Short mmCIF file of C-alpha atoms (C1' of nucleotides) in Angstrom, two decimals:
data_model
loop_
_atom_site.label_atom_id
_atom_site.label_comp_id
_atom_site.label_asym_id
_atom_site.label_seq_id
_atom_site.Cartn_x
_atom_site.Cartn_y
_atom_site.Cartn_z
CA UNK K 1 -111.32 106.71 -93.17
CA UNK K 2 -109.58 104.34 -95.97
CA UNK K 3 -109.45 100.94 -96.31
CA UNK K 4 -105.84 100.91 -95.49
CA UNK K 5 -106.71 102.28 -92.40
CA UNK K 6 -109.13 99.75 -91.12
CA UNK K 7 -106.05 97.44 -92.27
CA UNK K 8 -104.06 98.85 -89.79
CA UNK K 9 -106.55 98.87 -87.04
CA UNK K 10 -107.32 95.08 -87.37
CA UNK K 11 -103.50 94.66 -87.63
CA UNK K 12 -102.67 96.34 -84.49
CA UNK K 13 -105.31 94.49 -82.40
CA UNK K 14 -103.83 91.11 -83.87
CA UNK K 15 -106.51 90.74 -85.94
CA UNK K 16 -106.43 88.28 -89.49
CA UNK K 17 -107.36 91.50 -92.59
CA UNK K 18 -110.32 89.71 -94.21
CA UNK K 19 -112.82 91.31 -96.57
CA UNK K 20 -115.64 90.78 -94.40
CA UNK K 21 -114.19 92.57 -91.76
CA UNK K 22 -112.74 95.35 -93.96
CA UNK K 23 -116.37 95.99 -94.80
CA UNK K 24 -118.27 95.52 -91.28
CA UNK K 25 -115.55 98.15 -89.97
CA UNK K 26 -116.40 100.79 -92.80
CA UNK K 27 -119.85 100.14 -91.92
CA UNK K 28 -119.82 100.99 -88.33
CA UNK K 29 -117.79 103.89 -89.04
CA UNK K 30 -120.19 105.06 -91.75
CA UNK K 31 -123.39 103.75 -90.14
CA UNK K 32 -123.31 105.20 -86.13
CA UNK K 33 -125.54 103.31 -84.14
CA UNK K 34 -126.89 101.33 -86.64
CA UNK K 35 -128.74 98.25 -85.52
CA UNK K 36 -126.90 94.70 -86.84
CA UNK K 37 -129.47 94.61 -89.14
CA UNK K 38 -128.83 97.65 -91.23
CA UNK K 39 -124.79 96.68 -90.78
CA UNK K 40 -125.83 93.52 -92.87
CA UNK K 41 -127.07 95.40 -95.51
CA UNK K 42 -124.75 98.29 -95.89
CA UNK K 43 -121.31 95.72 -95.48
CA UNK K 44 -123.49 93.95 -98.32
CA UNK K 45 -123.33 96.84 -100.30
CA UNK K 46 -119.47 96.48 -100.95
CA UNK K 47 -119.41 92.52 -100.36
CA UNK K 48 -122.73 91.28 -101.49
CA UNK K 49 -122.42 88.14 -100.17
CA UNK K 50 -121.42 88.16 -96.68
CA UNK K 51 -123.46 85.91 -94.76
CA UNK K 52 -124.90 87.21 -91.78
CA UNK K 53 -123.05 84.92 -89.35
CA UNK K 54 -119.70 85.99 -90.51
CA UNK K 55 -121.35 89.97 -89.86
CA UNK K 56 -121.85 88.62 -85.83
CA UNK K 57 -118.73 87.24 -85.59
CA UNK K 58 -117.04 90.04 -87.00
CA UNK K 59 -118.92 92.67 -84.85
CA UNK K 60 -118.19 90.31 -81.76
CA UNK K 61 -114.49 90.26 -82.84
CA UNK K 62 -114.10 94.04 -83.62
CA UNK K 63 -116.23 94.74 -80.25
CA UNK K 64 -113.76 92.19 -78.13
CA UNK K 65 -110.85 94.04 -79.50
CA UNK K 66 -112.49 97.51 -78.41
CA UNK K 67 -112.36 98.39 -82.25
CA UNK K 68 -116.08 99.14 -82.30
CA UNK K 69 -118.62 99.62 -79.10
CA UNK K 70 -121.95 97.58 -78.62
CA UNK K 71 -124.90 99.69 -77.22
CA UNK K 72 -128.33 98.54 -76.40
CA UNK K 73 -130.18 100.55 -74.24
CA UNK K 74 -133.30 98.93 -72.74
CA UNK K 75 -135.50 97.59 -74.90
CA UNK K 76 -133.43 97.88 -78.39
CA UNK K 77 -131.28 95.16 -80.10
CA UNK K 78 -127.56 95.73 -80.39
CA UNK K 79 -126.26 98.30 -81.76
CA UNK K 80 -122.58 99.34 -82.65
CA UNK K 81 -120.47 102.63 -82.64
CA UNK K 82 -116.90 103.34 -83.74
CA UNK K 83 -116.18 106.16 -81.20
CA UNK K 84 -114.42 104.05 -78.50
CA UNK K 85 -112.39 104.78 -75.45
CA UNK K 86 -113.43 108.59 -75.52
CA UNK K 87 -116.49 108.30 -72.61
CA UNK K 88 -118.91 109.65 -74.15
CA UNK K 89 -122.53 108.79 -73.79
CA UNK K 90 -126.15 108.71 -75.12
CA UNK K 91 -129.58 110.00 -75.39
CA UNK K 92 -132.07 107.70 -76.87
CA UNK K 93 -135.66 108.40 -78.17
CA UNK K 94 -138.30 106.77 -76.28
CA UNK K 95 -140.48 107.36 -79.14
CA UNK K 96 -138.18 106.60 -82.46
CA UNK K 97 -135.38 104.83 -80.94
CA UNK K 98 -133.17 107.56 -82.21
CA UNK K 99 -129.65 107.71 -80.95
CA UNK K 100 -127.44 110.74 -80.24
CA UNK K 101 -124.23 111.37 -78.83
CA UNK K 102 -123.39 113.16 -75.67
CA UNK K 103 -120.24 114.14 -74.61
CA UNK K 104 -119.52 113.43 -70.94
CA UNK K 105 -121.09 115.94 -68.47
CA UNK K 106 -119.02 116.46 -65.48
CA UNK K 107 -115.26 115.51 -66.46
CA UNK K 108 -113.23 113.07 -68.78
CA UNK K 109 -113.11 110.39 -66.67
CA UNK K 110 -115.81 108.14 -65.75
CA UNK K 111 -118.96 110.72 -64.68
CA UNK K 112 -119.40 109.31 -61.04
CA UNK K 113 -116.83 108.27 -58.51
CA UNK K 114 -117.60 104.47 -59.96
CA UNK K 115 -115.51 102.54 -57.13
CA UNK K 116 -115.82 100.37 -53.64
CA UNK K 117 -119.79 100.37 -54.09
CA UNK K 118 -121.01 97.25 -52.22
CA UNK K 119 -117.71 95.75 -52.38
CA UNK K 120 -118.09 96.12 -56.46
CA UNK K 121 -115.06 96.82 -58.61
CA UNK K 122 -116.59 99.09 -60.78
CA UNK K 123 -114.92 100.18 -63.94
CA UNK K 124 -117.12 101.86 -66.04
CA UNK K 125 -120.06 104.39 -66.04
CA UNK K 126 -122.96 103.86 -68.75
CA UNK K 127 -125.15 106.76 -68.59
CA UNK K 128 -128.38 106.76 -70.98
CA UNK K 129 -130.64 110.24 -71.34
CA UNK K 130 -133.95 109.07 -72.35
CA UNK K 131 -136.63 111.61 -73.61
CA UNK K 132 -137.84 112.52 -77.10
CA UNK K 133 -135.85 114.12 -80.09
CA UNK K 134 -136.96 116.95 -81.72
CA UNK K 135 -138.97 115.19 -84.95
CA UNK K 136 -141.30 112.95 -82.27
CA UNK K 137 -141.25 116.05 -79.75
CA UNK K 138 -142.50 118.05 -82.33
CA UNK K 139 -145.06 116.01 -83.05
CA UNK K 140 -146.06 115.56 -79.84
CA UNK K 141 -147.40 112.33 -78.60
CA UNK K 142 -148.63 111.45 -81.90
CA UNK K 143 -147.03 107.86 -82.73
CA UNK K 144 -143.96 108.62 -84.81
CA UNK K 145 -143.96 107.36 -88.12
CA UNK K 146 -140.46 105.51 -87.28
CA UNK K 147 -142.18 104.64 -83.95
CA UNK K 148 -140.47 101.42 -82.32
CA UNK K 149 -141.91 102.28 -78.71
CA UNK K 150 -139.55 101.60 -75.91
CA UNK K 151 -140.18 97.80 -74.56
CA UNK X 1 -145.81 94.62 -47.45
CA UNK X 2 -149.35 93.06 -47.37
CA UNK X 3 -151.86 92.28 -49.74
CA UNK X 4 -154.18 95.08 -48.39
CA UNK X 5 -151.20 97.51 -49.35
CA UNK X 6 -150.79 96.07 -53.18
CA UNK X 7 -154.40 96.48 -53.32
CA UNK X 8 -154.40 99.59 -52.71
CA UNK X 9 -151.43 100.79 -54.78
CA UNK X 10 -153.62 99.04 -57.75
CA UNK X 11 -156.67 100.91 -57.05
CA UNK X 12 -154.71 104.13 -56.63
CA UNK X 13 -153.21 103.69 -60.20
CA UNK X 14 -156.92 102.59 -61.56
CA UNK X 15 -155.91 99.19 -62.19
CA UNK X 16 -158.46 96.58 -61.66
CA UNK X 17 -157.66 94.15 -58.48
CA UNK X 18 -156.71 90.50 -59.54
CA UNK X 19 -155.12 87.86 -57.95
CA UNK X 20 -152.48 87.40 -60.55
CA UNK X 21 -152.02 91.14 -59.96
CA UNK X 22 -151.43 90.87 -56.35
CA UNK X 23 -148.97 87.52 -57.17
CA UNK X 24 -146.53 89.68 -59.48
CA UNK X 25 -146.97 92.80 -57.24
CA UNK X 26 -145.46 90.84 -54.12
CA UNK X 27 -142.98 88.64 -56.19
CA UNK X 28 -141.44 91.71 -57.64
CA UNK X 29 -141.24 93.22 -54.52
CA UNK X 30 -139.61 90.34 -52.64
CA UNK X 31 -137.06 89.78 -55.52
CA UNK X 32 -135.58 92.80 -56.18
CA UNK X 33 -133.64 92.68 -59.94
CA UNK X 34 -135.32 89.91 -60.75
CA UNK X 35 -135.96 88.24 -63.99
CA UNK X 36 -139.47 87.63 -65.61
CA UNK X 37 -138.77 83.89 -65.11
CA UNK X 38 -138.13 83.78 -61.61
CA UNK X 39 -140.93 86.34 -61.29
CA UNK X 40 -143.12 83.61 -63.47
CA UNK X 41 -141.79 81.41 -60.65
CA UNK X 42 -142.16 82.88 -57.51
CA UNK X 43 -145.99 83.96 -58.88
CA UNK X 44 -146.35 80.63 -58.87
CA UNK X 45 -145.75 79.68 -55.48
CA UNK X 46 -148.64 81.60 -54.63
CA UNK X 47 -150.99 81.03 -57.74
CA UNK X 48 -149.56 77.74 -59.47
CA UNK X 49 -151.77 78.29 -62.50
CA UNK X 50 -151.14 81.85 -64.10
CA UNK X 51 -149.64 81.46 -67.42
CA UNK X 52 -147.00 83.25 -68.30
CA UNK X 53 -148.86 85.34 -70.68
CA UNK X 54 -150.69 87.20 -67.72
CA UNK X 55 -147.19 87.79 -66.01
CA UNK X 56 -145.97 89.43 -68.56
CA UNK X 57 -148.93 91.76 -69.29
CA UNK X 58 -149.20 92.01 -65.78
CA UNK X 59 -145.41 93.50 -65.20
CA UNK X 60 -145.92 95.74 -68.58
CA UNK X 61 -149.28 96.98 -66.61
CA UNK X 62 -147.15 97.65 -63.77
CA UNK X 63 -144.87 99.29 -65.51
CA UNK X 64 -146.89 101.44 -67.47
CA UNK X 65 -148.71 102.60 -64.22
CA UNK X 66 -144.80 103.32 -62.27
CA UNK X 67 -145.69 100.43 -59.80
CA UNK X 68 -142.59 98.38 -60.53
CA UNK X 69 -139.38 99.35 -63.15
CA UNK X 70 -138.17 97.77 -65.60
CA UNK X 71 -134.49 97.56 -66.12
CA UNK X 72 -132.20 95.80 -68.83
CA UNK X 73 -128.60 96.58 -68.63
CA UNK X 74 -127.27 95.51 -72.14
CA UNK X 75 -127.13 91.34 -72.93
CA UNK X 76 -129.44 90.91 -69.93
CA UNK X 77 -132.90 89.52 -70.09
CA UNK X 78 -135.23 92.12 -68.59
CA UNK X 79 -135.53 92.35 -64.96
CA UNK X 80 -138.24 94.18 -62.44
CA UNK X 81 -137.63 96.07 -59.18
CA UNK X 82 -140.12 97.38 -56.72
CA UNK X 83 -138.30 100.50 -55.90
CA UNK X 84 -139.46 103.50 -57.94
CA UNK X 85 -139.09 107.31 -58.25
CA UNK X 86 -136.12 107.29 -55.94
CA UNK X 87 -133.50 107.67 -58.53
CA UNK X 88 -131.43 105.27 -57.77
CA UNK X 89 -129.08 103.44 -60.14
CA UNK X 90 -127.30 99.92 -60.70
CA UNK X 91 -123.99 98.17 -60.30
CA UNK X 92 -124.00 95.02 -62.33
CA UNK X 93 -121.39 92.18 -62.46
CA UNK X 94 -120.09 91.77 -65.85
CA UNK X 95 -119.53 88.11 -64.81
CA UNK X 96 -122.03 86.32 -63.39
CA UNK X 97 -124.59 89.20 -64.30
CA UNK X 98 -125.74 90.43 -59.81
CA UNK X 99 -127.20 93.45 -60.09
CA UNK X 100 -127.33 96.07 -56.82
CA UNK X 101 -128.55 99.23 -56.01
CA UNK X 102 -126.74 102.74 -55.62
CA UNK X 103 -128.00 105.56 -54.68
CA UNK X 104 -127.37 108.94 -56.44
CA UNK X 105 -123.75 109.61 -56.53
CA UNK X 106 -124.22 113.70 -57.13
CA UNK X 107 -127.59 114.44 -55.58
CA UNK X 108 -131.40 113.67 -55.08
CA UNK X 109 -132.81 114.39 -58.93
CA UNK X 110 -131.25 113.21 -62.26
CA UNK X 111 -127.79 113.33 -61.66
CA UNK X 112 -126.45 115.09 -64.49
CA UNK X 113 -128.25 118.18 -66.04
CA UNK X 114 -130.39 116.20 -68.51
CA UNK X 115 -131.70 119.20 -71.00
CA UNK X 116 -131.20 120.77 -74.05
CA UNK X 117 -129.08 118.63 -75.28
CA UNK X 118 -129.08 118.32 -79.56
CA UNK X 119 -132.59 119.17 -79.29
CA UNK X 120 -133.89 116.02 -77.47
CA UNK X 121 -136.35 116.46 -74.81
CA UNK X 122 -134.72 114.35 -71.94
CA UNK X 123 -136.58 113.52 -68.89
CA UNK X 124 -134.93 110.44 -66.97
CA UNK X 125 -131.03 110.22 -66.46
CA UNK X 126 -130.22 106.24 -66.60
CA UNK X 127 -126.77 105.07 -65.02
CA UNK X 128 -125.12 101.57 -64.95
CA UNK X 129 -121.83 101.28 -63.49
CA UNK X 130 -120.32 97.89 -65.01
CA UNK X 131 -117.69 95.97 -62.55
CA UNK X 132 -117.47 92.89 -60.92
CA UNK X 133 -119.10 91.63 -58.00
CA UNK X 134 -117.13 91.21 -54.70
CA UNK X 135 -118.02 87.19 -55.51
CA UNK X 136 -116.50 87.06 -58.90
CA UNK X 137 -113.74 89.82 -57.92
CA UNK X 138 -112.12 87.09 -55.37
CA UNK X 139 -112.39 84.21 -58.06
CA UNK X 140 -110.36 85.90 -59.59
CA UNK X 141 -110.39 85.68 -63.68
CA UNK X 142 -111.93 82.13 -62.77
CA UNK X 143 -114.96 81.99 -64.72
CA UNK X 144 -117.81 82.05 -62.35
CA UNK X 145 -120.12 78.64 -61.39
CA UNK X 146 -123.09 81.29 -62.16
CA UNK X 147 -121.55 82.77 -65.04
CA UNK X 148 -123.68 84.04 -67.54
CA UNK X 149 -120.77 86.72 -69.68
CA UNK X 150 -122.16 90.11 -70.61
CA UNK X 151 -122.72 89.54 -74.16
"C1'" DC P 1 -95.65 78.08 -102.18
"C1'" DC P 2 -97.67 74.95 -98.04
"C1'" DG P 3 -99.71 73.88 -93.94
"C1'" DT P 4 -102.48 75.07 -90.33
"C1'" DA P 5 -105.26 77.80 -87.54
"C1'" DT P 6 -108.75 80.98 -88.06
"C1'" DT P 7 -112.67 82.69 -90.38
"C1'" DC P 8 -116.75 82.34 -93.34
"C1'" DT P 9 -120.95 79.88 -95.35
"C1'" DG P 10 -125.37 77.84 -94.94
"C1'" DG P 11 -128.77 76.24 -92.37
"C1'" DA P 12 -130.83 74.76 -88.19
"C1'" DA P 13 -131.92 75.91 -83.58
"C1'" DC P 14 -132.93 78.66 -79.41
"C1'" DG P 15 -135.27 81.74 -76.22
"C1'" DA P 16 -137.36 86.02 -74.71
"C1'" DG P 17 -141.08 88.20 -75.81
"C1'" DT P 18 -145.48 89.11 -78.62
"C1'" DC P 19 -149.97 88.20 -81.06
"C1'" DA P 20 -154.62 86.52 -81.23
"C1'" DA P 21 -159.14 84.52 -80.00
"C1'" DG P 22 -162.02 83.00 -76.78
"C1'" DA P 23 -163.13 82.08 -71.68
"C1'" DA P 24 -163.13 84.04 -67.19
"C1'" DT P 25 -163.33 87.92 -64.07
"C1'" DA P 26 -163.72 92.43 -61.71
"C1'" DC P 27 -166.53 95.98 -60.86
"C1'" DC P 28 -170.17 99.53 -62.08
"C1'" DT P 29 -175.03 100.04 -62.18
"C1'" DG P 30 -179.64 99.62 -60.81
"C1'" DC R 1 -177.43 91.24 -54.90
"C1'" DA R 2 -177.91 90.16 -59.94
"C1'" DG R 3 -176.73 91.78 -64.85
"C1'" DG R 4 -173.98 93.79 -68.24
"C1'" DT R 5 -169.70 95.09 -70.03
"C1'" DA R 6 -165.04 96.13 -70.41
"C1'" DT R 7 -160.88 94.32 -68.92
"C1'" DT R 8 -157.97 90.56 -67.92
"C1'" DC R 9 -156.38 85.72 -68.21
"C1'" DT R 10 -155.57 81.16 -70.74
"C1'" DT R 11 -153.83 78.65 -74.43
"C1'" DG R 12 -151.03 78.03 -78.03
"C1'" DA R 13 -148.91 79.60 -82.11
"C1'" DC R 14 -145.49 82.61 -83.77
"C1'" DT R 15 -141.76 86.35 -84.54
"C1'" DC R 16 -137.26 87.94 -84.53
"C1'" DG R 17 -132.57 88.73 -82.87
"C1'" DT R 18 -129.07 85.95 -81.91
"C1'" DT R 19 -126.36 81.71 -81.38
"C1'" DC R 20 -124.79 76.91 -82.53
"C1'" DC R 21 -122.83 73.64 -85.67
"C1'" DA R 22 -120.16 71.31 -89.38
"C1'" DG R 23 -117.82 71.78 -93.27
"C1'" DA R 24 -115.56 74.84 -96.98
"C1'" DA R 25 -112.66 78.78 -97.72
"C1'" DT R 26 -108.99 81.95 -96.33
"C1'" DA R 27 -105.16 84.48 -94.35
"C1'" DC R 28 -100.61 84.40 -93.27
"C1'" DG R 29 -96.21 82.47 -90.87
"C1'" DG R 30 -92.65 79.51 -92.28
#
DNA sequence: CCGTATTCTGGAACGAGTCAAGAATACCTG
DNA sequence: CAGGTATTCTTGACTCGTTCCAGAATACGG
């Protein structure tokens, strides 16, 4: 995806076009699931001197907008995608932390008949697989060398 | 549920039988989705002096051994239930943060088929439905006395 | 090109949770 | 029932992700 693209995105969601956010939204896109940490570094690698605030106040602005999604399953810090609005969902490694996506298993809509539960108006179903991926099944229950345990 | 019966729910999972134990055990179990400070609280209405060190290896203890569960829907503190290995899931207010059980929308084990999938080993199917809570549904987009956001 | 509202910088602050060392305690053994 | 030992609890410092704040920089409508 082009810069001019991510132009157009912020554009259409009312959005100012600033550099920093030019280069936090080519991040997420190039960078799925990455933790804000690693979005820090890589949106420093085109605009070495972004301070970090400006990288949370971009992600929070991009994630308001529904440009970008925040995910943190149990036990992780945030972490952002840029498939949105497409209801798909994850499996996470309880060993590495690892982070795939899985495309919704019964339908398109939400997965479960989300409504009038306790008086609850529900609009949205989060579903998160947990188990192992193949590298830290593989090496089965050695500690992973990535290992970020699960709490 | 009475001491006698936390007792022995300890010694079934080999876990050595201390007061602080017994605390936690019946706090978490007569505050359902609560958070480790009211648990750190209501512990001490029973046992003024535990630190909160020994709460919170206490609840990882219990959590390691399946005794309690540990839930965190995202930009929530983490929060314990007494419920376990009944598969049920959570509707949680994305205002002023209530959390509530559901049971299984599609049937009695994980409720979507949770293998195979890219490789990953999955063994626990986790769902959140995200709403708002009949409470903060009435008030409207009024932001809520208890409001704590979702981010 | 100007003015203004928004965004970014730099640095301090916050809070949930963890680490570490020594004192207390449960419980196995004889 | 006392002794020994491994586990657990206390105390207090500390980490790390994230947020708060005030002032400087900037985008962009007019």
């Amino acid at each position: 995806m082009a810069t001019s693209d991510f132009q157009q995105l912020l554009r259409e969601s009312a959005l100012r076009v600033t550099r920093p956010r030019l280069a936090v939204l080519g991040a997420v896109h190039s960078h799925p699931h990455a933790d804000t940490d690693a979005i820090i570094r890589a949106t420093r690698e085109e605009l070495p001197d972004v301070s970090h605030q400006a990288v949370y106040d971009v992600l929070r602005a991009l994630t308001d907008a529904g440009l970008v999604r925040r995910i943190q399953p149990a036990g992780s810090v945030a972490r952002y995608e840029a498939r949105v609005a497409d209801n798909h969902h994850h499996v996470v490694c309880r060993s590495c932390g690892a982070i795939e996506d899985v495309d919704c298993a019964v339908g398109a809509a939400p997965c479960l008949h989300p409504s009038g539960r306790h008086g609850f108006v529900v609009d949205e179903a989060e579903v998160v697989y947990w188990g192992l991926c193949p590298d830290c099944s593989a090496a089965g229950s050695e500690p992973a060398t990535t290992s970020r345990g699960r709490a």
